CSV table of C-alpha atoms in Angstrom, one decimal:
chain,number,residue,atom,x,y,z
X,1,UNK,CA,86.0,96.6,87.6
X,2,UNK,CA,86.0,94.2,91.2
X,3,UNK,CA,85.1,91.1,88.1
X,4,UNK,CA,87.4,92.2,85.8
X,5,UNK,CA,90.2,92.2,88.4
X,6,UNK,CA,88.7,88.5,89.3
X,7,UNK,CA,88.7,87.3,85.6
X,8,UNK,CA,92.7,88.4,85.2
X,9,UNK,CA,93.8,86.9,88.0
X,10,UNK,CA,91.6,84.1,87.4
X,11,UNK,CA,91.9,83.5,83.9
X,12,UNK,CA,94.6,85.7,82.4
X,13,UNK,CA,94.6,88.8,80.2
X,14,UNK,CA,94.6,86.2,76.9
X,15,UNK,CA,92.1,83.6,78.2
X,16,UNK,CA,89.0,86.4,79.6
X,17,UNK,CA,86.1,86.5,77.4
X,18,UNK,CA,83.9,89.6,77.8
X,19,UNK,CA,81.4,86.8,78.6
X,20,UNK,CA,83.9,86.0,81.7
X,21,UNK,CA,83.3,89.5,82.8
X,22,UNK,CA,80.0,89.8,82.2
X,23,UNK,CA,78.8,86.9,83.9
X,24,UNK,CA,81.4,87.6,87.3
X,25,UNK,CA,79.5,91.2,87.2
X,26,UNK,CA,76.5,89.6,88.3
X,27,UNK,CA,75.2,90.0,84.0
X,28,UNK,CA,75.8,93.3,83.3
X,29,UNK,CA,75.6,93.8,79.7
X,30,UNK,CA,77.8,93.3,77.2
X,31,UNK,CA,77.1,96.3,75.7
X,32,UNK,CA,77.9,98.3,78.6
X,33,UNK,CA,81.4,97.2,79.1
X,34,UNK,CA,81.9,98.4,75.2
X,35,UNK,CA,79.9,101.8,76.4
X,36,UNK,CA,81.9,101.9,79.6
X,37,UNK,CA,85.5,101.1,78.6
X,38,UNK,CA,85.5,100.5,74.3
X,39,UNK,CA,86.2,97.3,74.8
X,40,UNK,CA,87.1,94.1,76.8
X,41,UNK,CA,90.9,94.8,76.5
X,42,UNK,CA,90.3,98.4,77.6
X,43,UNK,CA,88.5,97.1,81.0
X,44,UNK,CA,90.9,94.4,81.7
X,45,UNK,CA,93.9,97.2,81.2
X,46,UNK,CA,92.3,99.7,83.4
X,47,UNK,CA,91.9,96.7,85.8
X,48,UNK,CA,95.5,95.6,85.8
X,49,UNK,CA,96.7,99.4,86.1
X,50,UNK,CA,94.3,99.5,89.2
X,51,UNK,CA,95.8,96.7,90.6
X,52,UNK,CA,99.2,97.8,89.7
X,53,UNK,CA,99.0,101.2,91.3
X,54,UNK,CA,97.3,99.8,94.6
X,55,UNK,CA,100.3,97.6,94.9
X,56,UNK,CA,102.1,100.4,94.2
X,57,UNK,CA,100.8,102.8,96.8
X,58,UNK,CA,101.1,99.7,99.5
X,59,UNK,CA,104.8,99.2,98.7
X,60,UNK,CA,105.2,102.9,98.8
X,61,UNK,CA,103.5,103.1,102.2
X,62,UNK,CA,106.0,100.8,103.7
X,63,UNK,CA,108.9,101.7,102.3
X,64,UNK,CA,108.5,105.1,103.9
X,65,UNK,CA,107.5,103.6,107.1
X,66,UNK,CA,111.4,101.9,106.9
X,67,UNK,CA,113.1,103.7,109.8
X,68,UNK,CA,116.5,103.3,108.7
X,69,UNK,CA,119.3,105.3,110.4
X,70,UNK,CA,120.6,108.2,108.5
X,71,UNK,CA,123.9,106.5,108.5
X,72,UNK,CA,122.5,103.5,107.1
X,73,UNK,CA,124.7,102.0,104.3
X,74,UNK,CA,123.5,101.9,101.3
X,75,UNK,CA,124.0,98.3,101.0
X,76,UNK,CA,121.9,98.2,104.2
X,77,UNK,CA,119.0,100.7,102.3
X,78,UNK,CA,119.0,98.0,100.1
X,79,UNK,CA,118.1,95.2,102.2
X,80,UNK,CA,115.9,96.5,104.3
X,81,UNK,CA,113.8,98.1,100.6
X,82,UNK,CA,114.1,94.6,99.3
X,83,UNK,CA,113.1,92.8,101.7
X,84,UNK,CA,109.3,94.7,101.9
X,85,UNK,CA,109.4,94.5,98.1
X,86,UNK,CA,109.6,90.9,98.3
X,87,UNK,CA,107.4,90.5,101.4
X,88,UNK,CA,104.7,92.7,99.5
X,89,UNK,CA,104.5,89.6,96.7
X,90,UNK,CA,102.5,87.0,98.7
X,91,UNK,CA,99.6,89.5,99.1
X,92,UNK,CA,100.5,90.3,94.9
X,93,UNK,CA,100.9,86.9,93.4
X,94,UNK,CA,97.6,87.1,91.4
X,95,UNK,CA,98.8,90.7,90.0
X,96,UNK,CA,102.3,89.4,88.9
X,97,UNK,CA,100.8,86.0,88.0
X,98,UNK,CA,98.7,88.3,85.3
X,99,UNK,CA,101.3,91.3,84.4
X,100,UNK,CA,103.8,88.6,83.3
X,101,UNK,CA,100.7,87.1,81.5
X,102,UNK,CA,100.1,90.7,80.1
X,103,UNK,CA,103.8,90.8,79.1
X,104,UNK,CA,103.3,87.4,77.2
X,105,UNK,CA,100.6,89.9,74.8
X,106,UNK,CA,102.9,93.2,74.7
X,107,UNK,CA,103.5,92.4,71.0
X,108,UNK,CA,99.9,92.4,70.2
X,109,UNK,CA,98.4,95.3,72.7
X,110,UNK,CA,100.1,98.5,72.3
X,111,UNK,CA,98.1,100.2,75.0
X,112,UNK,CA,99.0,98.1,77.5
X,113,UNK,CA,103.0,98.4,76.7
X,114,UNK,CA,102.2,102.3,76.9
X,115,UNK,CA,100.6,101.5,80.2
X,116,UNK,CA,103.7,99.3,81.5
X,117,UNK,CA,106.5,101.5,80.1
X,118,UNK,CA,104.8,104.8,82.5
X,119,UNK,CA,105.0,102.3,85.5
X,120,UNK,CA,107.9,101.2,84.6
X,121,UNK,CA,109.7,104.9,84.3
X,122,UNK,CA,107.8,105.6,87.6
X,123,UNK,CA,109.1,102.6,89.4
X,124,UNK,CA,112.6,103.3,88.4
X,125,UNK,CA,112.2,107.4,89.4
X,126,UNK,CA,110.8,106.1,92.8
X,127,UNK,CA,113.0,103.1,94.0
X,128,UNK,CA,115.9,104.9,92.6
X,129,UNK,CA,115.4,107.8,94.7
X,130,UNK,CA,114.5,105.6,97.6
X,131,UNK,CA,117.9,103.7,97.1
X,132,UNK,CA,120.2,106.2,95.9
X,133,UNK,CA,120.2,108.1,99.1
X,134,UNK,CA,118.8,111.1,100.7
X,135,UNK,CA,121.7,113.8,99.3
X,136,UNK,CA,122.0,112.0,95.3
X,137,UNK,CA,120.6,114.7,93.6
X,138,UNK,CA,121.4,113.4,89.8
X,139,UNK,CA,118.6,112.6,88.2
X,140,UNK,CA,120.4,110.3,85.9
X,141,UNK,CA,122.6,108.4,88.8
X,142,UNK,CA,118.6,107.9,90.4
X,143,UNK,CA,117.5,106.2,86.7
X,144,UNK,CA,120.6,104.2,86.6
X,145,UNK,CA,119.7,102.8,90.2
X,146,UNK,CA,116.4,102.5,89.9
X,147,UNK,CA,116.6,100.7,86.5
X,148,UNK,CA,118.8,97.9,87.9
X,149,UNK,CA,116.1,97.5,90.9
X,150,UNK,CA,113.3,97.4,88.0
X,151,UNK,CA,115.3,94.6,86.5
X,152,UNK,CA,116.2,92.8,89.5
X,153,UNK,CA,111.9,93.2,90.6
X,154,UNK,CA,110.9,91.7,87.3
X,155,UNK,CA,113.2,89.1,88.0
X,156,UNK,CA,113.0,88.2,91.5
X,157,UNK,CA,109.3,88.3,91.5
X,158,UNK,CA,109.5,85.4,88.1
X,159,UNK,CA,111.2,83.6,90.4
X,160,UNK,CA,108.9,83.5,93.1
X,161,UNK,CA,106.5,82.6,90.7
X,162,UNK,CA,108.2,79.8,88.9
X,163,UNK,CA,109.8,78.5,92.7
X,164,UNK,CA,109.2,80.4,95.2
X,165,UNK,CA,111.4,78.0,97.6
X,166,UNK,CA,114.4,78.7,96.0
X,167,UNK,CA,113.9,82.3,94.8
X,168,UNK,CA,116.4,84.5,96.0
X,169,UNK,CA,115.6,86.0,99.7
X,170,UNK,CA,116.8,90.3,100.1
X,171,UNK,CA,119.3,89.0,102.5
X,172,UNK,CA,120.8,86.8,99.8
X,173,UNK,CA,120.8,89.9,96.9
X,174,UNK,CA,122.9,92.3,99.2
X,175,UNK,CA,125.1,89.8,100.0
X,176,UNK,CA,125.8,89.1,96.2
X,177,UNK,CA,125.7,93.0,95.9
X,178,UNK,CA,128.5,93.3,98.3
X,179,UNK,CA,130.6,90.4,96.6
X,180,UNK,CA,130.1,91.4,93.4
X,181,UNK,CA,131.1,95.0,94.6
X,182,UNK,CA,133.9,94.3,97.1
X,183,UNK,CA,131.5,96.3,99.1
């Protein structure tokens, strides 16, 4: 799994060979990766889902470790949540680097747009109830906030690929919140 991690963010999801793997495995068989998983895209999907969820966990860990007031503003909730999401993407840069290099493939491996459509429904649930406030009870007031953060993740963290010096800091998104808001 550890070289199959190494391959994606080495290589990309389109450009690993099962040889790739094989050979970062230390020569593990090629015929154990198809015993093991079914097949190279398998492996490299279980490995990107790994490396999603441990990002995942870590971003959950800190965001919970926020100590906000409870009379923080929602604008301020927002901040302070952005700004760990986008300090979590230096540590994450191989791991966006290959799920936008997954996304590039979505049209040709179903599995793995099964895979990204449960994280994605699982990211919006969780930053939307992180974001929406401790008494928002409506679970389709949390979607509606948690989709926009899923939108503004997958396009805040392209930027910070493409040029990182000018991508958008979490300071910078809530004051374009509150102006676009009047907030």
């Amino acid at each position: 799994m550890r070289a199959a991690r190494l391959c994606l963010y080495e290589k990309g999801y389109a450009r690993t060979t099962l040889r790739d793997i094989t050979k970062a495995a230390g020569g593990v068989s090629m015929a154990a990766v198809g015993y093991h998983f079914g097949s190279k895209e398998a492996l490299l999907d279980q490995a990107l889902a790994d490396a999603s969820a441990e990002w995942g966990r870590a971003l959950g860990q800190a965001l919970v470790g926020l100590e906000l007031s409870d009379d923080a503003t929602p604008l301020e909730r927002f901040e302070a949540i952005w700004d760990q999401i986008i300090g979590s993407f230096d540590e994450y840069r191989q791991l966006w680097s290959a799920t936008f290099d997954v996304i590039g493939q979505i049209d040709h491996q179903p599995k793995v747009r099964e895979y990204l459509a449960l994280g994605l429904g699982e990211a919006r649930d969780g930053i939307g109830r992180l974001l929406a406030g401790p008494d928002e009870t409506d679970a389709v007031v949390i979607n509606e906030i948690g989709a926009l953060h899923q939108a503004l993740l997958t396009g805040v963290m392209a930027q910070r690929l493409i040029d990182p010096d000018s991508a958008p800091t979490a300071s910078q998104l809530a004051r374009a919140l509150a102006r676009i808001t009047g907030a």
